[in-house]
Short mmCIF file of C-alpha atoms and ligand atoms in Angstrom, two decimals:
data_model
loop_
_atom_site.label_atom_id
_atom_site.label_comp_id
_atom_site.label_asym_id
_atom_site.label_seq_id
_atom_site.Cartn_x
_atom_site.Cartn_y
_atom_site.Cartn_z
CA MET A 18 0.00 0.00 0.00
CA LYS A 19 1.16 3.50 -0.79
CA PHE A 20 1.23 5.57 2.38
CA LEU A 21 2.07 8.99 1.05
CA SER A 22 0.73 11.23 -1.69
CA ASN A 23 2.32 11.62 -5.10
CA LYS A 24 3.25 15.21 -4.20
CA ALA A 25 5.12 14.11 -1.11
CA THR A 26 7.04 11.39 -2.88
CA CYS A 27 7.68 12.86 -6.34
CA ASN A 28 11.08 14.26 -7.23
CA LEU A 29 9.94 17.74 -8.27
CA HIS A 30 11.31 19.47 -5.20
CA GLY A 31 14.73 19.41 -6.86
CA GLN A 32 16.51 18.25 -3.70
CA ASP A 33 18.73 16.07 -5.89
CA SER A 34 19.99 18.99 -7.96
CA SER A 35 23.70 19.73 -7.65
CA TYR A 36 22.62 23.14 -6.31
CA PHE A 37 21.26 21.54 -3.13
CA LEU A 38 23.79 18.66 -3.10
CA GLY A 39 26.58 21.23 -2.90
CA TRP A 40 24.94 22.70 0.21
CA GLU A 41 24.79 19.22 1.75
CA GLU A 42 28.50 18.69 1.11
CA TYR A 43 29.25 22.04 2.68
CA GLU A 44 27.17 21.16 5.78
CA LYS A 45 29.23 17.99 6.26
CA ASN A 46 32.53 19.84 6.21
CA PRO A 47 32.05 23.62 6.68
CA TYR A 48 35.10 25.85 6.50
CA ASP A 49 36.08 27.68 9.66
CA GLU A 50 39.16 29.84 9.87
CA THR A 51 40.41 28.26 13.10
CA ARG A 52 38.38 25.10 13.73
CA ASN A 53 38.26 23.68 10.19
CA PRO A 54 40.61 25.57 7.85
CA LYS A 55 40.53 22.72 5.32
CA GLY A 56 36.72 22.74 5.15
CA ILE A 57 34.50 23.66 2.22
CA ILE A 58 33.84 27.38 1.71
CA GLN A 59 30.19 28.07 0.98
CA MET A 60 29.95 30.08 -2.25
CA GLY A 61 26.61 28.64 -3.27
CA LEU A 62 24.46 30.72 -0.96
CA ALA A 63 23.14 34.09 -2.15
CA GLU A 64 23.11 35.64 1.29
CA ASN A 65 24.01 39.24 2.08
CA GLN A 66 25.99 39.55 5.29
CA LEU A 67 27.89 42.71 4.37
CA SER A 68 25.77 45.31 6.15
CA PHE A 69 24.49 43.65 9.31
CA ASP A 70 26.42 46.17 11.42
CA LEU A 71 24.22 49.00 10.10
CA LEU A 72 21.04 47.24 11.18
CA GLU A 73 22.54 46.12 14.48
CA SER A 74 23.60 49.60 15.49
CA TRP A 75 20.16 50.91 14.52
CA LEU A 76 18.55 48.21 16.71
CA ALA A 77 20.74 49.23 19.63
CA GLN A 78 19.60 52.84 19.22
CA ASN A 79 15.92 51.89 18.80
CA PRO A 80 15.22 49.27 21.48
CA ASP A 81 11.42 49.82 21.35
CA ALA A 82 11.22 48.31 17.86
CA ALA A 83 12.35 44.82 18.87
CA GLY A 84 11.00 45.19 22.40
CA PHE A 85 7.32 45.37 21.26
CA LYS A 86 6.95 48.89 22.60
CA THR A 87 5.66 52.14 21.26
CA ASN A 88 6.67 55.32 23.12
CA GLY A 89 7.87 53.10 25.95
CA GLU A 90 4.45 51.36 26.30
CA SER A 91 4.20 47.61 25.64
CA ILE A 92 2.13 46.55 22.64
CA PHE A 93 2.92 42.87 23.24
CA ARG A 94 -0.72 41.86 23.64
CA GLU A 95 -1.88 43.63 20.47
CA LEU A 96 0.89 41.99 18.47
CA ALA A 97 0.28 38.59 20.00
CA LEU A 98 -3.38 38.73 18.96
CA PHE A 99 -3.01 40.43 15.57
CA GLN A 100 -3.94 37.99 12.80
CA ASP A 101 -5.49 39.98 9.98
CA TYR A 102 -4.21 38.36 6.78
CA HIS A 103 -4.22 41.75 5.04
CA GLY A 104 -1.12 42.58 7.08
CA LEU A 105 -0.22 45.50 9.31
CA PRO A 106 -1.22 48.61 7.27
CA ALA A 107 1.66 50.67 8.67
CA PHE A 108 4.18 48.03 7.60
CA LYS A 109 2.68 47.76 4.12
CA ASP A 110 2.96 51.55 3.72
CA ALA A 111 6.59 51.47 4.86
CA LEU A 112 7.38 48.59 2.50
CA VAL A 113 5.90 50.23 -0.61
CA GLN A 114 7.81 53.41 0.22
CA PHE A 115 11.02 51.40 0.51
CA MET A 116 10.30 49.82 -2.88
CA SER A 117 9.85 53.32 -4.38
CA GLU A 118 13.04 54.54 -2.77
CA ILE A 119 15.00 51.68 -4.38
CA ARG A 120 13.59 52.80 -7.73
CA GLY A 121 14.79 56.36 -7.15
CA ASN A 122 11.19 57.42 -6.37
CA LYS A 123 10.46 57.33 -10.09
CA VAL A 124 7.43 55.15 -9.40
CA SER A 125 5.14 55.01 -6.42
CA PHE A 126 3.35 51.92 -5.17
CA ASP A 127 -0.10 51.67 -3.62
CA SER A 128 -0.16 49.52 -0.46
CA ASN A 129 -3.69 48.33 -1.38
CA LYS A 130 -2.16 46.43 -4.27
CA LEU A 131 0.44 44.73 -2.11
CA VAL A 132 0.05 41.22 -0.68
CA LEU A 133 2.43 40.13 2.07
CA THR A 134 3.92 36.64 1.88
CA ALA A 135 6.49 34.55 3.75
CA GLY A 136 9.37 35.47 1.45
CA ALA A 137 9.60 35.61 -2.33
CA THR A 138 9.39 31.80 -2.39
CA SER A 139 5.82 31.99 -1.19
CA ALA A 140 5.08 35.04 -3.40
CA ASN A 141 6.15 33.20 -6.56
CA GLU A 142 4.21 30.07 -5.70
CA THR A 143 1.11 32.05 -4.75
CA LEU A 144 1.24 33.88 -8.09
CA MET A 145 1.44 30.53 -9.87
CA PHE A 146 -1.66 29.37 -7.99
CA CYS A 147 -3.43 32.58 -9.04
CA LEU A 148 -2.39 32.60 -12.71
CA ALA A 149 -1.89 28.99 -13.82
CA ASP A 150 -3.73 25.70 -13.66
CA THR A 151 -2.03 22.33 -13.47
CA GLY A 152 -0.25 21.73 -16.77
CA ASP A 153 -0.12 25.43 -17.75
CA ALA A 154 3.32 26.82 -18.48
CA PHE A 155 5.46 29.85 -17.69
CA LEU A 156 8.41 30.76 -19.92
CA LEU A 157 11.67 31.50 -18.07
CA PRO A 158 14.93 32.80 -19.54
CA THR A 159 17.89 30.50 -18.89
CA PRO A 160 19.97 30.32 -16.82
CA TYR A 161 17.48 30.70 -13.97
CA TYR A 162 17.41 30.43 -10.14
CA PRO A 163 17.38 26.67 -9.32
CA GLY A 164 14.73 27.17 -6.60
CA PHE A 165 12.13 27.99 -9.28
CA ASP A 166 11.69 24.31 -10.13
CA ARG A 167 10.46 23.83 -6.58
CA ASP A 168 8.66 27.17 -6.13
CA LEU A 169 6.78 27.33 -9.43
CA LYS A 170 6.15 23.69 -10.26
CA TRP A 171 6.13 21.33 -7.32
CA ARG A 172 2.87 21.99 -5.50
CA THR A 173 1.07 23.94 -8.25
CA GLY A 174 1.58 21.45 -11.09
CA ALA A 175 2.58 24.31 -13.41
CA GLU A 176 5.36 23.77 -15.94
CA ILE A 177 8.46 25.77 -16.86
CA VAL A 178 9.51 26.11 -20.49
CA PRO A 179 13.01 27.58 -20.98
CA ILE A 180 13.72 30.67 -23.07
CA GLN A 181 17.17 29.74 -24.34
CA CYS A 182 19.64 32.56 -23.77
CA THR A 183 23.32 32.13 -24.65
CA SER A 184 26.71 33.69 -24.01
CA SER A 185 26.87 34.92 -27.63
CA ASN A 186 24.98 38.09 -26.57
CA GLY A 187 25.69 38.04 -22.81
CA PHE A 188 22.59 35.89 -22.13
CA ARG A 189 20.23 38.70 -23.20
CA ILE A 190 16.58 37.93 -23.98
CA THR A 191 15.77 38.12 -27.70
CA GLU A 192 12.51 38.10 -29.63
CA SER A 193 13.44 34.90 -31.45
CA ALA A 194 14.26 33.12 -28.17
CA LEU A 195 10.85 34.16 -26.78
CA GLU A 196 9.04 32.96 -29.91
CA GLU A 197 10.95 29.66 -29.90
CA ALA A 198 10.04 29.00 -26.26
CA TYR A 199 6.39 29.78 -27.03
CA GLU A 200 6.44 27.35 -29.98
CA LEU A 201 8.18 24.69 -27.87
CA ALA A 202 5.43 24.96 -25.24
CA LYS A 203 2.79 24.59 -27.95
CA ARG A 204 4.53 21.49 -29.31
CA ARG A 205 4.42 20.06 -25.78
CA ASN A 206 0.68 20.84 -25.68
CA LEU A 207 1.14 23.31 -22.85
CA ARG A 208 -0.92 26.46 -22.54
CA VAL A 209 1.45 29.38 -21.94
CA LYS A 210 0.16 31.66 -19.16
CA GLY A 211 3.10 33.99 -18.85
CA VAL A 212 6.78 34.86 -18.70
CA LEU A 213 8.72 35.11 -15.45
CA VAL A 214 11.97 37.07 -15.29
CA THR A 215 14.30 37.96 -12.44
CA ASN A 216 15.48 41.56 -12.61
CA PRO A 217 18.32 41.82 -11.61
CA SER A 218 18.94 38.27 -12.73
CA ASN A 219 19.80 35.37 -10.51
CA PRO A 220 22.27 33.87 -11.52
CA LEU A 221 23.62 36.39 -14.09
CA ALA A 222 23.72 39.38 -11.68
CA THR A 223 22.78 41.70 -14.58
CA THR A 224 19.83 44.05 -14.89
CA LEU A 225 17.34 43.92 -17.75
CA SER A 226 17.64 46.81 -20.20
CA LYS A 227 14.70 49.04 -21.08
CA GLN A 228 14.71 47.47 -24.54
CA GLU A 229 14.42 43.98 -23.08
CA LEU A 230 11.58 45.09 -20.82
CA GLU A 231 9.79 46.73 -23.77
CA LEU A 232 10.29 43.55 -25.80
CA LEU A 233 8.78 41.50 -22.96
CA LEU A 234 5.78 43.83 -22.67
CA THR A 235 5.14 43.69 -26.42
CA PHE A 236 5.42 39.89 -26.29
CA ILE A 237 2.92 39.47 -23.45
CA ALA A 238 0.58 41.96 -25.15
CA THR A 239 0.62 39.98 -28.40
CA LYS A 240 0.23 36.61 -26.75
CA ARG A 241 -2.27 37.87 -24.16
CA ILE A 242 -0.34 36.40 -21.24
CA HIS A 243 1.11 37.58 -17.89
CA LEU A 244 4.53 38.88 -16.90
CA ILE A 245 6.01 38.26 -13.45
CA SER A 246 9.05 40.33 -12.59
CA ASP A 247 10.90 38.97 -9.55
CA GLU A 248 12.75 42.08 -8.32
CA ILE A 249 14.19 40.57 -5.14
CA TYR A 250 17.68 41.94 -5.96
CA SER A 251 16.51 45.45 -6.95
CA GLY A 252 18.32 47.14 -4.05
CA THR A 253 21.65 45.48 -4.82
CA VAL A 254 22.43 47.34 -8.07
CA PHE A 255 25.86 48.85 -7.43
CA ASN A 256 27.02 49.90 -10.89
CA SER A 257 25.57 51.44 -14.03
CA PRO A 258 23.35 50.79 -15.86
CA LYS A 259 20.88 51.68 -13.12
CA PHE A 260 18.03 49.40 -12.17
CA VAL A 261 14.89 49.89 -14.27
CA SER A 262 11.76 48.29 -12.86
CA VAL A 263 9.12 46.97 -15.22
CA MET A 264 6.74 49.36 -13.44
CA GLU A 265 8.70 52.35 -14.79
CA VAL A 266 8.52 51.04 -18.34
CA LEU A 267 4.79 50.39 -18.02
CA ILE A 268 4.22 53.98 -16.95
CA GLU A 269 6.60 55.53 -19.50
CA ASN A 270 4.86 53.69 -22.30
CA ASN A 271 1.36 54.60 -21.06
CA TYR A 272 0.39 51.01 -20.48
CA MET A 273 -1.75 52.12 -17.49
CA TYR A 274 -4.73 52.50 -19.79
CA THR A 275 -4.42 49.08 -21.40
CA ASP A 276 -5.15 45.56 -20.17
CA ILE A 277 -1.37 44.92 -19.97
CA TRP A 278 -1.34 46.99 -16.77
CA ASP A 279 -3.28 44.27 -14.97
CA ARG A 280 -1.14 41.47 -16.32
CA VAL A 281 2.20 42.56 -14.88
CA HIS A 282 3.03 41.42 -11.35
CA ILE A 283 6.07 42.19 -9.23
CA VAL A 284 7.60 39.92 -6.60
CA TYR A 285 9.70 41.44 -3.85
CA SER A 286 11.36 40.36 -0.58
CA LEU A 287 13.71 41.69 2.06
CA SER A 288 15.84 38.52 1.95
CA LYS A 289 18.57 40.02 -0.26
CA ASP A 290 18.35 43.82 -0.11
CA LEU A 291 18.25 43.90 3.70
CA GLY A 292 19.90 40.49 4.18
CA LEU A 293 16.99 39.11 6.19
CA PRO A 294 16.07 35.72 4.66
CA GLY A 295 15.34 34.32 8.12
CA PHE A 296 12.60 36.90 8.72
CA ARG A 297 10.59 35.54 5.75
CA VAL A 298 9.32 38.85 4.40
CA GLY A 299 8.08 38.90 0.83
CA ALA A 300 5.37 40.52 -1.25
CA ILE A 301 3.37 40.41 -4.45
CA TYR A 302 2.48 43.70 -6.12
CA SER A 303 -0.24 43.55 -8.75
CA ASN A 304 -2.51 46.04 -10.49
CA ASP A 305 -5.16 43.36 -10.91
CA ASP A 306 -7.71 43.53 -8.06
CA MET A 307 -8.68 39.88 -8.59
CA VAL A 308 -5.08 38.73 -8.24
CA VAL A 309 -4.65 40.88 -5.12
CA SER A 310 -7.83 39.49 -3.59
CA ALA A 311 -7.05 35.82 -4.40
CA ALA A 312 -3.42 36.11 -3.31
CA THR A 313 -4.46 37.80 -0.05
CA LYS A 314 -6.75 34.87 0.76
CA MET A 315 -3.98 32.41 -0.11
CA SER A 316 -1.46 34.31 1.99
CA SER A 317 -3.06 32.70 5.06
CA PHE A 318 -0.78 29.75 4.32
CA GLY A 319 2.38 31.80 4.64
CA LEU A 320 1.92 34.96 6.68
CA ILE A 321 4.64 37.14 8.16
CA SER A 322 4.48 37.18 11.96
CA SER A 323 3.12 40.37 13.49
CA GLN A 324 6.25 41.08 15.53
CA THR A 325 8.38 40.93 12.38
CA GLN A 326 5.98 43.29 10.62
CA TYR A 327 6.09 45.66 13.56
CA LEU A 328 9.88 45.69 13.83
CA LEU A 329 10.28 46.29 10.10
CA PHE A 330 7.61 48.97 10.06
CA ILE A 331 9.68 50.99 12.54
CA MET A 332 12.94 50.20 10.75
CA LEU A 333 11.78 51.04 7.22
CA SER A 334 10.00 54.19 8.39
CA ASP A 335 13.37 55.60 9.41
CA LYS A 336 14.28 57.32 6.16
CA LYS A 337 17.73 58.26 7.40
CA LEU A 338 18.47 54.58 7.95
CA THR A 339 17.07 53.33 4.63
CA LYS A 340 18.95 55.99 2.63
CA HIS A 341 22.24 55.29 4.34
CA TYR A 342 21.75 51.51 4.28
CA LEU A 343 20.97 51.33 0.56
CA SER A 344 23.96 53.41 -0.53
CA GLU A 345 26.45 51.88 1.93
CA ASN A 346 25.33 48.33 1.15
CA GLN A 347 25.71 48.95 -2.59
CA LYS A 348 29.18 50.38 -2.00
CA ARG A 349 30.21 47.28 -0.06
CA LEU A 350 28.74 44.92 -2.65
CA LYS A 351 30.64 46.76 -5.37
CA GLN A 352 33.94 46.34 -3.49
CA ARG A 353 33.34 42.64 -2.98
CA HIS A 354 32.34 42.13 -6.56
CA GLU A 355 35.50 43.88 -7.73
CA MET A 356 37.64 41.79 -5.40
CA LEU A 357 36.27 38.54 -6.84
CA VAL A 358 36.33 39.67 -10.48
CA ARG A 359 39.91 41.00 -10.19
CA GLY A 360 41.13 37.93 -8.28
CA LEU A 361 39.66 35.58 -10.87
CA LYS A 362 40.96 37.64 -13.77
CA LYS A 363 44.52 37.29 -12.45
CA ILE A 364 44.21 33.52 -12.75
CA GLY A 365 42.72 33.64 -16.23
CA ILE A 366 39.05 33.22 -15.24
CA SER A 367 36.56 35.81 -16.46
CA CYS A 368 33.08 36.70 -15.29
CA LEU A 369 30.08 37.95 -17.19
CA ASP A 370 30.01 41.78 -16.91
CA SER A 371 27.51 42.50 -14.17
CA ASN A 372 26.21 45.38 -12.09
CA ALA A 373 24.12 43.81 -9.30
CA GLY A 374 23.48 40.89 -7.01
CA LEU A 375 25.43 38.90 -4.48
CA PHE A 376 27.33 36.68 -6.95
CA CYS A 377 29.21 36.50 -10.23
CA TRP A 378 28.48 34.33 -13.25
CA VAL A 379 31.86 32.76 -13.81
CA ASP A 380 33.16 31.39 -17.08
CA MET A 381 35.27 28.24 -16.54
CA ARG A 382 34.71 26.71 -19.95
CA HIS A 383 38.47 26.57 -20.56
CA LEU A 384 38.90 24.33 -17.49
CA LEU A 385 36.52 21.62 -18.72
CA SER A 386 38.02 18.29 -19.79
CA SER A 387 35.25 18.10 -22.42
CA ASN A 388 32.70 20.64 -23.56
CA THR A 389 29.80 18.67 -22.10
CA PHE A 390 27.67 18.69 -18.96
CA ASP A 391 29.55 15.57 -17.84
CA GLY A 392 32.70 17.66 -18.13
CA GLU A 393 31.01 20.39 -16.07
CA MET A 394 30.04 17.87 -13.35
CA GLU A 395 33.58 16.51 -13.28
CA LEU A 396 35.00 20.02 -12.80
CA TRP A 397 32.32 20.89 -10.21
CA LYS A 398 33.17 17.81 -8.14
CA LYS A 399 36.86 18.71 -8.22
CA ILE A 400 36.02 22.25 -7.10
CA VAL A 401 33.84 21.00 -4.24
CA TYR A 402 35.97 18.08 -2.99
CA GLU A 403 39.52 19.03 -3.92
CA VAL A 404 39.50 22.82 -4.00
CA GLY A 405 36.97 23.02 -1.17
CA LEU A 406 34.55 25.56 -2.66
CA ASN A 407 30.84 25.03 -3.06
CA ILE A 408 29.84 26.98 -6.17
CA SER A 409 26.72 26.27 -8.24
CA PRO A 410 27.18 24.67 -11.65
CA GLY A 411 25.36 26.29 -14.57
CA SER A 412 23.49 23.04 -15.27
CA SER A 413 21.66 23.45 -11.92
CA CYS A 414 20.43 26.80 -13.31
CA HIS A 415 19.43 25.14 -16.61
CA CYS A 416 22.17 26.95 -18.51
CA THR A 417 22.44 25.54 -22.04
CA GLU A 418 26.23 25.90 -22.24
CA PRO A 419 28.52 23.80 -20.03
CA GLY A 420 31.27 25.50 -18.04
CA TRP A 421 29.48 28.41 -16.31
CA PHE A 422 29.25 28.59 -12.50
CA ARG A 423 27.62 30.95 -10.01
CA ALA A 424 29.94 32.07 -7.21
CA CYS A 425 28.55 34.06 -4.26
CA PHE A 426 30.69 36.70 -2.55
CA ALA A 427 28.54 38.40 0.09
CA ASN A 428 27.95 35.58 2.58
CA MET A 429 31.48 35.46 3.97
CA SER A 430 34.25 37.66 5.33
CA GLU A 431 36.73 39.35 3.03
CA ALA A 432 39.46 37.08 4.44
CA THR A 433 37.47 33.97 3.50
CA LEU A 434 36.86 35.26 -0.01
CA TYR A 435 40.59 35.86 -0.29
CA ILE A 436 41.27 32.25 0.66
CA ALA A 437 38.67 31.01 -1.81
CA ILE A 438 40.43 32.88 -4.61
CA GLN A 439 43.83 31.52 -3.49
CA ARG A 440 42.48 27.97 -3.49
CA LEU A 441 41.21 28.42 -7.03
CA LYS A 442 44.56 29.87 -8.04
CA ALA A 443 46.35 26.80 -6.68
CA PHE A 444 43.92 24.59 -8.58
CA VAL A 445 44.37 26.45 -11.87
CA ASP A 446 48.17 26.43 -11.46
CA SER A 447 48.26 22.70 -10.65
CA ASN A 448 45.94 22.04 -13.61
CA ALA A 449 48.31 23.89 -15.91
CA THR A 450 51.32 22.00 -14.50
CA ASN A 451 49.53 18.66 -14.82
CA ASN A 452 48.55 19.44 -18.38
CA ASN A 453 52.17 20.24 -19.17
CA ILE A 454 53.37 17.04 -17.53
CA GLN A 455 50.71 15.04 -19.33
CA ASN A 456 51.75 16.60 -22.62
CA HIS A 457 55.35 15.45 -22.10
CA GLN A 458 55.11 12.08 -20.38
CA PRO A 459 52.69 9.19 -19.92
CA LEU A 460 49.96 9.53 -17.25
CA ASN A 461 51.31 8.88 -13.77
CA ASN A 462 49.58 8.22 -10.47
CA THR A 463 46.64 10.68 -10.24
CA SER A 464 46.02 10.11 -6.54
CA SER A 465 49.50 11.33 -5.62
CA LYS A 466 48.84 14.40 -7.77
CA LYS A 467 45.57 14.94 -5.93
CA LYS A 468 47.31 14.64 -2.57
CA SER A 469 50.03 17.12 -3.46
CA PHE A 470 47.39 19.56 -4.74
CA SER A 471 45.40 19.30 -1.48
CA LYS A 472 48.57 19.96 0.47
CA LEU A 473 49.31 22.96 -1.69
CA VAL A 474 45.82 24.36 -1.14
CA PHE A 475 46.06 23.96 2.61
CA ARG A 476 49.56 25.42 2.75
CA LEU A 477 48.44 28.41 0.70
CA SER A 478 45.32 28.99 2.81
CA PHE A 479 47.35 28.81 5.99
CA ASN A 480 50.20 31.02 4.78
CA GLU A 481 47.84 33.63 3.39
CA ARG A 482 45.92 33.81 6.64
CA GLN A 483 49.15 34.27 8.57
CA ARG A 484 50.13 37.08 6.24
CA GLU A 485 46.76 38.80 6.66
CA ARG A 486 46.97 39.01 10.40
C1 LIG B 12 15.30 35.15 -7.81
C2 LIG B 12 14.89 34.66 -6.47
N1 LIG B 12 13.58 34.61 -6.15
C3 LIG B 12 13.18 34.16 -4.96
C4 LIG B 12 14.07 33.74 -4.00
C5 LIG B 12 13.56 33.26 -2.65
O1 LIG B 12 13.72 34.28 -1.72
P1 LIG B 12 13.06 34.29 -0.26
O2 LIG B 12 14.15 34.01 0.71
O3 LIG B 12 12.54 35.69 -0.06
O4 LIG B 12 11.98 33.29 -0.22
C6 LIG B 12 15.44 33.78 -4.27
C7 LIG B 12 16.41 33.33 -3.26
O5 LIG B 12 17.57 33.09 -3.52
C8 LIG B 12 15.86 34.26 -5.53
O6 LIG B 12 17.16 34.33 -5.85
#
């Protein structure tokens, strides 16, 4: 007898993807500067730990916010009882203002069109429930965030059809790629309900251009489908070109007076911009009243706790804090990004030009033993087990070209990032030496080579740390 449901036992969660397997390997052997200096460095987690100090010092100066008090009076009981699934109105106002601030106040958002959710994960799934039936499809440009297989498909039964983007034009979205994806869905007998993009992109760390956004709007107008823009990284844009939200393009092109206006939905969250993934704060913004109403009812399954809403209402209402945080955080992200890009460049590894996010899209095609996804897996395993870095292989993001990897830089200290780059350097150098040796003499014992490389990595890590002190 079968005890569990198909949903519970099917493989659609994606737990077996190398994206999650890499995390598991890291958990078994996590790097620690003193306790486990040979451990795996986690570069597969898009977490922002660079600006915690700003929030912590604000919390120290504003003890009422986390202490459930207003003007010194306890509001514990009110918060403990509050359970309106529409959310705390004051928090929703503060959140839409923060979203406007990130967009340079070029657009304003109406808190009545905002639905609060437990993170962007829940926002994306809820939108799928609102817009698609089982077997309906959304088109997604590749490479895309590996979590979408779980978030969009698993419980909803919706399907993802890839829009194939390639390195030939920096993975930009083209009209022909959109049309091909649409045709592919039709051939698979899937009804296309919309396109979902991440802007800025995870994993590319680039922003969509105005032209791409206009192309997307024309496409959804012609096909009479929806557009979801996941703007979870909107506050991380640290270089030009500046971030352009789909909302700006809608307004500039006077789409407010057309039915397109109702078919564009934004997903947002404080997991990346404020570095608070543990607080589970996300939102859907839609101009369609029916979507807002349905999503609000569904949000009962993933609400944000009232004390979190209260704390963040006070925090985001402090305009001095938000202004300083956004600019300082972007400055720090830019420095980190430059450190990784420069460090990799010195060892002959390039990254896709990018201006946002918490990671780089790294080109290691020249390090593959064969230009195949098997070759990519082989290299990925070496990087995880021998080099000791958990990065995400492009195949886990459905990239169509082998040899690309996503490497995160904001979830660790500068010293750890330095060590990660040194480990890669040792790997690249030993690869080059081995290739030379192999070119001149027959293959010798690979395990002794592996051992000497591991020793080299450890020696380098240790020496570099000593030098840094
Ligand atoms: C593009 C994108 N959307 C959604 C999520 C999920 O975010 P949250 O922690 O808010 O659920 C992530 C997390 O990495 C992401 O990169």
